[in-house]
PDB file of C-alpha atoms in Angstrom:
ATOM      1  CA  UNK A   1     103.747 113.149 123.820  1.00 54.00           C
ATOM      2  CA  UNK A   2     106.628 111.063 125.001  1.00 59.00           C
ATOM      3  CA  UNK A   3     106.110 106.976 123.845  1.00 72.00           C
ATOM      4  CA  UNK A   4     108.594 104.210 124.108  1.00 76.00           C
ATOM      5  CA  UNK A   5     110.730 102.596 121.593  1.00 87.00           C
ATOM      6  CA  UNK A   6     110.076  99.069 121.482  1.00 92.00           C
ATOM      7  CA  UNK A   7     109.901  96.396 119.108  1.00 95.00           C
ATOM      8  CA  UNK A   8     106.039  97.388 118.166  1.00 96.00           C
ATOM      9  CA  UNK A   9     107.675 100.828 116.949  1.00 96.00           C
ATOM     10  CA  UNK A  10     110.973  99.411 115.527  1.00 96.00           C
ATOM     11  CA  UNK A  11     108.398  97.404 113.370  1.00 97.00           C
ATOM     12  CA  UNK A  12     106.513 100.367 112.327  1.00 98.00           C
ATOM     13  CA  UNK A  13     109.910 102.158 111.560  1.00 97.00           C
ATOM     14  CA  UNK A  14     111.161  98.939 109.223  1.00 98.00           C
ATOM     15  CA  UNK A  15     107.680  98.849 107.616  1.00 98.00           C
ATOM     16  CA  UNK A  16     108.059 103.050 106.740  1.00 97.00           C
ATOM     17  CA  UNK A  17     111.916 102.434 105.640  1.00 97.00           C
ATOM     18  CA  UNK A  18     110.607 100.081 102.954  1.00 97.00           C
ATOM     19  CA  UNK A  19     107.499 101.475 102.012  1.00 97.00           C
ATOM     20  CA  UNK A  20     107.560 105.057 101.920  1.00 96.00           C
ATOM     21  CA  UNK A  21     111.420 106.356 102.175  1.00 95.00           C
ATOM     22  CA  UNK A  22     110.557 109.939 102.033  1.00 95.00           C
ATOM     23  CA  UNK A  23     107.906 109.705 105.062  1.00 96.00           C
ATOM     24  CA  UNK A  24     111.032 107.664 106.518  1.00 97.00           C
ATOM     25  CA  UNK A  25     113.510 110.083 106.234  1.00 96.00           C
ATOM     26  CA  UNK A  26     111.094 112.670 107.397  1.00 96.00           C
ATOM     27  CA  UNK A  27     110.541 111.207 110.268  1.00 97.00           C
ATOM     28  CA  UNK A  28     114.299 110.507 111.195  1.00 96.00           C
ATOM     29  CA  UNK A  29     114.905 114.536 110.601  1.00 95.00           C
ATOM     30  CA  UNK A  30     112.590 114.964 113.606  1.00 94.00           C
ATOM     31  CA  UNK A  31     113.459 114.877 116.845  1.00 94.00           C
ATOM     32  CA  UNK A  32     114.111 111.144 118.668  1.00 93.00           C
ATOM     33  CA  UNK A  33     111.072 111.509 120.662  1.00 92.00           C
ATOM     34  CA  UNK A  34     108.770 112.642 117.995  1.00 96.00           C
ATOM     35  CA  UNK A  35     109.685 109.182 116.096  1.00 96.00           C
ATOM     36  CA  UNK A  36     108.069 107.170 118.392  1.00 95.00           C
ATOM     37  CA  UNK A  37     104.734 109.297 117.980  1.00 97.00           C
ATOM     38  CA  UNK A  38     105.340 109.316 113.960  1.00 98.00           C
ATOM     39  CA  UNK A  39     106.353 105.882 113.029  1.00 98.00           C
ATOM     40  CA  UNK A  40     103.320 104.025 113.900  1.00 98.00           C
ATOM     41  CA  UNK A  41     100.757 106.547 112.660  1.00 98.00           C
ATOM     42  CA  UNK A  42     103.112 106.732 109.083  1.00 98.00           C
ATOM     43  CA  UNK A  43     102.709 102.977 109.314  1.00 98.00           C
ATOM     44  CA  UNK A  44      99.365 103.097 109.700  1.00 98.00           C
ATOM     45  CA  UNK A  45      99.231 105.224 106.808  1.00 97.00           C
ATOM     46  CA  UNK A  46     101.045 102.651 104.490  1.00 97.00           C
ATOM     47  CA  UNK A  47      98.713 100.102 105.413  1.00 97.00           C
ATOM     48  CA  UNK A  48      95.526 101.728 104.745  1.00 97.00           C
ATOM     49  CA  UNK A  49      97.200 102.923 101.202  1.00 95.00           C
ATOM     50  CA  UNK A  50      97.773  99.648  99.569  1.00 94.00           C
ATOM     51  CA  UNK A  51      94.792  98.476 101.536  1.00 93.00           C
ATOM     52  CA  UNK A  52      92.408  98.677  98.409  1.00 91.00           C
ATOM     53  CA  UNK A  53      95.339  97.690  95.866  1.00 90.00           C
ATOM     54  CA  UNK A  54      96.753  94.376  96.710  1.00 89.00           C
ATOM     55  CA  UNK A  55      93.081  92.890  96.309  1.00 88.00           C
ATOM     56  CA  UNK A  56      90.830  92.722  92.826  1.00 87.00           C
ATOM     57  CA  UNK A  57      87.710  91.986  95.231  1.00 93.00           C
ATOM     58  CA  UNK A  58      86.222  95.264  96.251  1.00 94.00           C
ATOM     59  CA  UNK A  59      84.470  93.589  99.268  1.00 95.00           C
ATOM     60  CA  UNK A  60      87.774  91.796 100.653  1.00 96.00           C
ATOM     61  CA  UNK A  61      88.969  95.553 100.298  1.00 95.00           C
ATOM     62  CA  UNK A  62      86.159  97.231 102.149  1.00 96.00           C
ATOM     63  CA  UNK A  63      86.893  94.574 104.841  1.00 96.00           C
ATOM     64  CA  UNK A  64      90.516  95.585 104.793  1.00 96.00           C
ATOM     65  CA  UNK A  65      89.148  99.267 105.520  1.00 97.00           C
ATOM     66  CA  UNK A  66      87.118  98.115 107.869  1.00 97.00           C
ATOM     67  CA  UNK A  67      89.488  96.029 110.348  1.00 97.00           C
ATOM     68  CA  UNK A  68      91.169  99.710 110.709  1.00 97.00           C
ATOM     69  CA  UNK A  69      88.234 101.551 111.524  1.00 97.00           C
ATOM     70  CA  UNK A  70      87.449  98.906 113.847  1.00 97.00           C
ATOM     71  CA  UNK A  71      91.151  99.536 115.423  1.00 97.00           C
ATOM     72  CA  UNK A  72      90.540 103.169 115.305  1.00 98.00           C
ATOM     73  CA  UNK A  73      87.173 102.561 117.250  1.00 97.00           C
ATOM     74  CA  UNK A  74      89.143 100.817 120.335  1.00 97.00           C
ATOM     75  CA  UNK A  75      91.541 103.309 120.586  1.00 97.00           C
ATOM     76  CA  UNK A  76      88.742 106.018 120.685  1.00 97.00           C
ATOM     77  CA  UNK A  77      86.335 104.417 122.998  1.00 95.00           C
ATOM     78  CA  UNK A  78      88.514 101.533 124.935  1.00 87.00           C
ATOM     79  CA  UNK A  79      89.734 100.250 127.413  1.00 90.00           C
ATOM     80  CA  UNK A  80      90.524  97.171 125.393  1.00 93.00           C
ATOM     81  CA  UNK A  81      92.579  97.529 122.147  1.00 96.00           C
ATOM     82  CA  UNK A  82      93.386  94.353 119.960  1.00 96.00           C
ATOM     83  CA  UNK A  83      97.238  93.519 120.109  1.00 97.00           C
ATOM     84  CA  UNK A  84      98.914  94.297 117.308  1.00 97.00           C
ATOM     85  CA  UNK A  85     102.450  95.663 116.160  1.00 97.00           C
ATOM     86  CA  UNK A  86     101.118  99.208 114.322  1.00 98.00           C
ATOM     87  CA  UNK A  87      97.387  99.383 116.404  1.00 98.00           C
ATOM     88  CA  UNK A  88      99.305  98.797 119.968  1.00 97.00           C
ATOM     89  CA  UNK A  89     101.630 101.492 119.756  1.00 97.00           C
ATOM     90  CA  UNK A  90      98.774 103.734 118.066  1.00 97.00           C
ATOM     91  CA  UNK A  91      97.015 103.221 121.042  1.00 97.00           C
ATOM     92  CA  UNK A  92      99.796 105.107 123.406  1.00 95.00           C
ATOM     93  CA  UNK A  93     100.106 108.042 120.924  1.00 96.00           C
ATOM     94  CA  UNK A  94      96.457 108.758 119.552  1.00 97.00           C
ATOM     95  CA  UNK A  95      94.285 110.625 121.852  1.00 97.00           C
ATOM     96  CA  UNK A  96      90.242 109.477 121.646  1.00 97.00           C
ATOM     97  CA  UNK A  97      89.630 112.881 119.290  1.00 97.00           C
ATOM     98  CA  UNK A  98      92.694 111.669 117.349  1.00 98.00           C
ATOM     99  CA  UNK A  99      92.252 107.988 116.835  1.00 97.00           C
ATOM    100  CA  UNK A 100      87.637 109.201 115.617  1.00 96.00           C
ATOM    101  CA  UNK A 101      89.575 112.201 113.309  1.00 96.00           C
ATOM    102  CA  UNK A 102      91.970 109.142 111.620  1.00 96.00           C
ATOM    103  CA  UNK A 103      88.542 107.144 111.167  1.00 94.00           C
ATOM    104  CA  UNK A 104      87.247 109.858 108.862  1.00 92.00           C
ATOM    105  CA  UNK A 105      91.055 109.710 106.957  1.00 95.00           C
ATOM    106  CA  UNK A 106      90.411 105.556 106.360  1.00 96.00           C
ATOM    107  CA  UNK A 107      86.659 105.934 105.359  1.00 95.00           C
ATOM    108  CA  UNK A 108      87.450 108.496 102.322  1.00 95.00           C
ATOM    109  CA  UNK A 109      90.268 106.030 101.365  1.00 95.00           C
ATOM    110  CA  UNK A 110      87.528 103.928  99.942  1.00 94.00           C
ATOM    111  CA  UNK A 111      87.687 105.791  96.438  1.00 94.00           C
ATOM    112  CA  UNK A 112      90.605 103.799  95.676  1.00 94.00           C
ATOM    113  CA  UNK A 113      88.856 100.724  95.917  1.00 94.00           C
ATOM    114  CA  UNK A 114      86.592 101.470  92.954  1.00 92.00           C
ATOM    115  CA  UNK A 115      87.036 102.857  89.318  1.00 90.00           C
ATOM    116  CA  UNK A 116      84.365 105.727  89.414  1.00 93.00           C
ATOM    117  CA  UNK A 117      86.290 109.091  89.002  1.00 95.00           C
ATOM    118  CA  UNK A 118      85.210 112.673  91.340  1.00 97.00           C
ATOM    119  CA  UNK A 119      82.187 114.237  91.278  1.00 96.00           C
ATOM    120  CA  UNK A 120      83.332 117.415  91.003  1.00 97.00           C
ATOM    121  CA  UNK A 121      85.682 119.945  92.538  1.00 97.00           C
ATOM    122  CA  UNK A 122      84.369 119.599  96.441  1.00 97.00           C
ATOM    123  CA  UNK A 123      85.033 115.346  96.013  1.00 97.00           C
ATOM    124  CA  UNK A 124      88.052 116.075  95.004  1.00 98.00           C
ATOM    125  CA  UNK A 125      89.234 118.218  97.849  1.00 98.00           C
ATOM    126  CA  UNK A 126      87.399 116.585 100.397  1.00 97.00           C
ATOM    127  CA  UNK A 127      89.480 113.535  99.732  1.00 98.00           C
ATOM    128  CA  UNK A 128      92.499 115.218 100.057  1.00 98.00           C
ATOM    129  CA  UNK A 129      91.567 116.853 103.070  1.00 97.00           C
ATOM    130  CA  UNK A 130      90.408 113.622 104.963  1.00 97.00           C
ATOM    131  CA  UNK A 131      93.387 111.849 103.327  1.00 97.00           C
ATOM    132  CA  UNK A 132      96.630 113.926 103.641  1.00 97.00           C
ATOM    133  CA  UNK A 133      95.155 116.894 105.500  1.00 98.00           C
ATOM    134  CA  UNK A 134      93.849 114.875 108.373  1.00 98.00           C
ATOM    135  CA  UNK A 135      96.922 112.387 108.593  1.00 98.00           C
ATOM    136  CA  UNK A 136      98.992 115.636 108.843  1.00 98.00           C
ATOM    137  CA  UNK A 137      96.749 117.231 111.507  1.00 98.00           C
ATOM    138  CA  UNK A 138      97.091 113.550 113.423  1.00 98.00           C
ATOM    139  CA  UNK A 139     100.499 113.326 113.605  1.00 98.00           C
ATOM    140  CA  UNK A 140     101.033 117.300 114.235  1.00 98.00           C
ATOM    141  CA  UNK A 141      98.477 117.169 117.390  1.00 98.00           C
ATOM    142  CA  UNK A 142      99.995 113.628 117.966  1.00 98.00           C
ATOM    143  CA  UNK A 143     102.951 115.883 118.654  1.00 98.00           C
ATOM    144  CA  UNK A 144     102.255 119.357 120.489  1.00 97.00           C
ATOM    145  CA  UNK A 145      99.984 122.103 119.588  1.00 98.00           C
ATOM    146  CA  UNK A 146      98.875 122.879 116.106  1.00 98.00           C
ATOM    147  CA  UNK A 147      96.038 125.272 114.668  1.00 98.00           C
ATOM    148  CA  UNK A 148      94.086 122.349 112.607  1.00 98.00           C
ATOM    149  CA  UNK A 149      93.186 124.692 109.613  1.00 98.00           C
ATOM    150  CA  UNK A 150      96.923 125.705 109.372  1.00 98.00           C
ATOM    151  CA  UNK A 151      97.711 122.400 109.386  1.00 98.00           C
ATOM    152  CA  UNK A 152      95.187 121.233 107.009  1.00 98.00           C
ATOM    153  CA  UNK A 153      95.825 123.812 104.694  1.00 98.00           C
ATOM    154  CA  UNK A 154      99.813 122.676 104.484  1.00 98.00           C
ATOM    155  CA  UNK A 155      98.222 119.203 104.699  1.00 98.00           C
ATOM    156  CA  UNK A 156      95.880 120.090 101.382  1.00 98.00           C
ATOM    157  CA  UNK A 157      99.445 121.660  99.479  1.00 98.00           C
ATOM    158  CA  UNK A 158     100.919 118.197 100.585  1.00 98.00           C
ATOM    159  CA  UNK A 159      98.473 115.993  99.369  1.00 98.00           C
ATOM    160  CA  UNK A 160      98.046 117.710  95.991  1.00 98.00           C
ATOM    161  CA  UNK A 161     101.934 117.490  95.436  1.00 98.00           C
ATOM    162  CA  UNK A 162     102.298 114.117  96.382  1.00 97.00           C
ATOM    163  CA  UNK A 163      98.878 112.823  93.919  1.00 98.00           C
ATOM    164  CA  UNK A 164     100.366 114.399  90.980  1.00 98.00           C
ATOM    165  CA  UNK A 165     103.408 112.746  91.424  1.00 97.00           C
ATOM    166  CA  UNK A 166     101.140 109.700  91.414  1.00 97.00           C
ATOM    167  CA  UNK A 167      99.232 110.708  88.338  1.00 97.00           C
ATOM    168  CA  UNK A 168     101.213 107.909  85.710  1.00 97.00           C
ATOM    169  CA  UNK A 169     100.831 104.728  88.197  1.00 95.00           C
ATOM    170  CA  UNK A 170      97.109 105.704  89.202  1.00 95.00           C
ATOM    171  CA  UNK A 171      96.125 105.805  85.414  1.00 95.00           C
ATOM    172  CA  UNK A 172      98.400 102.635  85.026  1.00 93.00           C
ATOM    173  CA  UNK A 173      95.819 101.681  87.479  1.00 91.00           C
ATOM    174  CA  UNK A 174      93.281 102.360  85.397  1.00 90.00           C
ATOM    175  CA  UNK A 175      92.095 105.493  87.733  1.00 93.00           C
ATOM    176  CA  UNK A 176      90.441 108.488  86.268  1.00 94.00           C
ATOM    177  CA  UNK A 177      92.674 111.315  89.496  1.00 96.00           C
ATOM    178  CA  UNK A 178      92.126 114.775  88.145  1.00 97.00           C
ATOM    179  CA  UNK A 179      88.942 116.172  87.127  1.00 96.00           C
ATOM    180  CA  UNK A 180      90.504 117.970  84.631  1.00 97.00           C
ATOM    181  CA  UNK A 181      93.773 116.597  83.044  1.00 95.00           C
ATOM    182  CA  UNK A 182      95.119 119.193  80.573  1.00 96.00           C
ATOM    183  CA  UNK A 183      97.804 121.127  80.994  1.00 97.00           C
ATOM    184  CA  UNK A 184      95.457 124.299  82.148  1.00 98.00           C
ATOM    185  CA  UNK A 185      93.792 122.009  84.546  1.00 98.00           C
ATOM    186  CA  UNK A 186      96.883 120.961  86.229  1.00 98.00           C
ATOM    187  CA  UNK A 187      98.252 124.314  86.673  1.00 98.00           C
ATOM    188  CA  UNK A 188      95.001 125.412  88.229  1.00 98.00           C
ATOM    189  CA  UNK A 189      95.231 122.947  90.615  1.00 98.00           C
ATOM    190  CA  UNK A 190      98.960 123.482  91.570  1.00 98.00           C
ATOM    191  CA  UNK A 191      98.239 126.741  91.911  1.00 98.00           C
ATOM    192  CA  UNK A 192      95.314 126.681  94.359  1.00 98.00           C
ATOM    193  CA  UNK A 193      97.358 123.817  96.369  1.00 98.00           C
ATOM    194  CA  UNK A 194     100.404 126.410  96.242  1.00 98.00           C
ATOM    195  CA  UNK A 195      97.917 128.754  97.567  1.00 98.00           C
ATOM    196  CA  UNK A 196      96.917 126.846 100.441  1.00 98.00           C
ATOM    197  CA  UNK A 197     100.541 126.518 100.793  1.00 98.00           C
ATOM    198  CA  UNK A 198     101.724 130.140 101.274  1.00 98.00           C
ATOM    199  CA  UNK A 199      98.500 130.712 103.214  1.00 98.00           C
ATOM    200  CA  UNK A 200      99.893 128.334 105.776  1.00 98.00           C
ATOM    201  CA  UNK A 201     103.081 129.593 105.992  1.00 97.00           C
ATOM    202  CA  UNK A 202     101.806 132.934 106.942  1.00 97.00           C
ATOM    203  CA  UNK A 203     100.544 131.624 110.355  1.00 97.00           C
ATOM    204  CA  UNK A 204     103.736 129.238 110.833  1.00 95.00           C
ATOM    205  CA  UNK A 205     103.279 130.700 114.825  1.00 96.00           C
ATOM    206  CA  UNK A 206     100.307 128.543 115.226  1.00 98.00           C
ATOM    207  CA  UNK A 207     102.082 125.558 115.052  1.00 98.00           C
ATOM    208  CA  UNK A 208     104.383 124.619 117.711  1.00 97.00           C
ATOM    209  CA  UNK A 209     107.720 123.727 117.136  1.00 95.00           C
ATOM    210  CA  UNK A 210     107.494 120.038 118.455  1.00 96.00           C
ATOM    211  CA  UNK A 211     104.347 119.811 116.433  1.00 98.00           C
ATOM    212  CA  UNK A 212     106.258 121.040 113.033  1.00 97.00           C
ATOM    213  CA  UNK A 213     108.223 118.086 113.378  1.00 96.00           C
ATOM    214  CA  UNK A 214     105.456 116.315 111.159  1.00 97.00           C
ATOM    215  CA  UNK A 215     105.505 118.787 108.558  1.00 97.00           C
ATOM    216  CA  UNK A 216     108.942 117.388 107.843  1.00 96.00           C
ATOM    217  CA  UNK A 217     106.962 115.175 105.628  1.00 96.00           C
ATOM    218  CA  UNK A 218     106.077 117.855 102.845  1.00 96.00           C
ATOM    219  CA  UNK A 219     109.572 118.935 102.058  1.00 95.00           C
ATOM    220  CA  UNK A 220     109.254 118.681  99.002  1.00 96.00           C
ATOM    221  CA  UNK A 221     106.181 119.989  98.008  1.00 97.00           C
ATOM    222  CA  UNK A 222     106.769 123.629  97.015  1.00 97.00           C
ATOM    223  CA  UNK A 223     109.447 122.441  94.722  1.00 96.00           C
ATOM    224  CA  UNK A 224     106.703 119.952  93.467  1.00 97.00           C
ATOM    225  CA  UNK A 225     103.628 122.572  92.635  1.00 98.00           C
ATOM    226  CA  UNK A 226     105.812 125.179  91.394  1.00 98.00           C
ATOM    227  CA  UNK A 227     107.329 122.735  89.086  1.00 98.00           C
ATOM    228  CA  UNK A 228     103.527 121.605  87.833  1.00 98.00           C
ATOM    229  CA  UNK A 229     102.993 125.171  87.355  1.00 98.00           C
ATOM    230  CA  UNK A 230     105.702 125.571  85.479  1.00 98.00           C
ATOM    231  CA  UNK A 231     105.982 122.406  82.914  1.00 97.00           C
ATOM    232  CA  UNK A 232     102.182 120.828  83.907  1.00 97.00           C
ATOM    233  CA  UNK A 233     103.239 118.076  81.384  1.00 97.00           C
ATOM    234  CA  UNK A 234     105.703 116.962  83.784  1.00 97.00           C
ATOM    235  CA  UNK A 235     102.474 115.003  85.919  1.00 97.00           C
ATOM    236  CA  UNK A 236     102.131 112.453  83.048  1.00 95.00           C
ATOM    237  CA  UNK A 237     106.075 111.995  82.455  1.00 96.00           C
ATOM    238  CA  UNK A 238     106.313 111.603  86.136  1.00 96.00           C
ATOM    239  CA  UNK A 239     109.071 113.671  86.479  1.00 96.00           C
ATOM    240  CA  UNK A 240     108.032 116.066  89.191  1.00 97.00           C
ATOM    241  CA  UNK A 241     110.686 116.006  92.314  1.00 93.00           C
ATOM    242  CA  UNK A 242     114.338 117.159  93.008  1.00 89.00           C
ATOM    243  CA  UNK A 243     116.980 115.519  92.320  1.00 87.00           C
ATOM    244  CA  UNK A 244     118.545 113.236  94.648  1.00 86.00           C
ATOM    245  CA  UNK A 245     121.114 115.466  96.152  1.00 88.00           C
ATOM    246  CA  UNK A 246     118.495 118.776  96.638  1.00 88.00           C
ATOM    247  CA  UNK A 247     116.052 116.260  97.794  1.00 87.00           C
ATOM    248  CA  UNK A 248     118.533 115.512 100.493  1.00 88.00           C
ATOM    249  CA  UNK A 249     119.928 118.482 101.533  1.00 91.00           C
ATOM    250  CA  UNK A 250     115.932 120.482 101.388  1.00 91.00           C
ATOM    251  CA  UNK A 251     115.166 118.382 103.829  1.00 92.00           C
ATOM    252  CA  UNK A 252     118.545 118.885 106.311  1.00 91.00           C
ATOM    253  CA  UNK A 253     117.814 122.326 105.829  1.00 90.00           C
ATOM    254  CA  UNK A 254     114.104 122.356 107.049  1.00 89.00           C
ATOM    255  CA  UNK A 255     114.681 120.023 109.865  1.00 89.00           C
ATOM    256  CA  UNK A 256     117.858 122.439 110.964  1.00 90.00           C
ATOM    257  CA  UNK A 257     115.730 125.539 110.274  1.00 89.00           C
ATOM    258  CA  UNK A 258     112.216 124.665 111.796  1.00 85.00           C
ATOM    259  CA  UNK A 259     111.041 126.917 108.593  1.00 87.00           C
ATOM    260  CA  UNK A 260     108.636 124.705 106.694  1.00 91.00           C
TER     261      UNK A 260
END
């Protein structure tokens, strides 16, 4: 889907550059015309993240939730959609069936608002599969074709990679994010997140090569599980990642490759 570069996107683009470098350089590896499509949606992304940290009122959170479902709602049903620099360019790259999927992606974000850790195993993955498996089906279909559970399953690998590197600040935060801490239970869940992983990569023919543009955005997360697997008490040092130099040229490599 082809979208214009204006000031809404350059925005969205300054917001990402700030807030989440490695979604930012993802999203410059991809093609010029796929940035247009990415930035806002990666915005959108940061905003709904912080959304239920930079408040100790759960309520004033929820609200904060809620002002982007209510976004998400306009662009779904129209014809009117508020004015705004991430929601207006949204609106010219989110299809109705994308714009209700995100809705699901900001309602499981409401976790974070509150101290109460996972049920069990099925909480857990559901809320990385609304979270980081949906925004990577979004901004893949955003793009061109994509098989959603091949997407979703690299989606899954990404969002597992990217929460254990976020293991020391969310208990910081005084979070309870793994059902099962030890050393055993990290590996375990590495491993079934490295699963997904491979299992994706199988069927990289499902996804079309303008829509594997946003898969840019999980570079780094094979080096990330296998290095859980390998030294799980890595999470809590919060020392998972390459180095800045691999981290670098990984990603040159994908985005010249297409091989994610």
């Amino acid at each position: 889907m082809s979208a214009p570069f204006d000031d809404d996107v350059k925005a969205c683009a300054a917001l990402l550059h700030k807030a989440d470098p490695d979604r930012f350089m993802a999203a410059m590896a991809a093609p010029v015309s796929a940035r247009a499509v990415l930035f806002p949606i990666y915005a959108l992304n940061i905003e709904v993240a912080r959304a239920p940290w930079v408040t100790q009122e759960p309520m004033i959170a929820e609200m904060r939730l809620q002002w982007w479902r209510d976004a998400l709602q306009e662009i779904a049903e129209g014809p009117t959609v508020r004015r705004h620099e991430i929601v207006t360019p949204l609106s010219r790259v989110l299809s109705p069936h994308l714009a209700s999927m995100m809705d699901e992606y900001v309602a499981v974000r409401r976790w974070d608002i509150y101290r109460d850790p996972f049920e069990d195993e099925d909480h857990f993955d559901a809320y990385i599969n609304h979270s980081a498996g949906t925004l990577t089906v979004v901004a893949a279909q955003a793009l061109g074709s994509a098989d959603e559970d091949v997407v979703r399953d690299f989606g899954y690998a990404v969002g597992v990679a990217n929460w254990l590197r976020a293991i020391p600040d969310l208990e910081a935060r005084g979070r309870i994010p793994l059902l099962d801490g030890t050393p055993a239970g990290v590996q375990r869940l590495a491993e079934k997140a490295y699963g997904r992983l491979k299992r994706a990569r199988i069927q990289r023919h499902s996804v079309s090569a303008k829509a594997a543009a946003a898969l840019h955005a999980g570079w780094q997360t094979e080096l990330v599980l296998k290095q859980a697997i390998a030294r799980p008490d890595r999470v809590a040092a919060g020392t998972l990642g390459p180095g800045e130099i691999r981290r670098r040229l990984s990603l040159m490599v994908q985005a010249a490759t297409g091989r994610w």
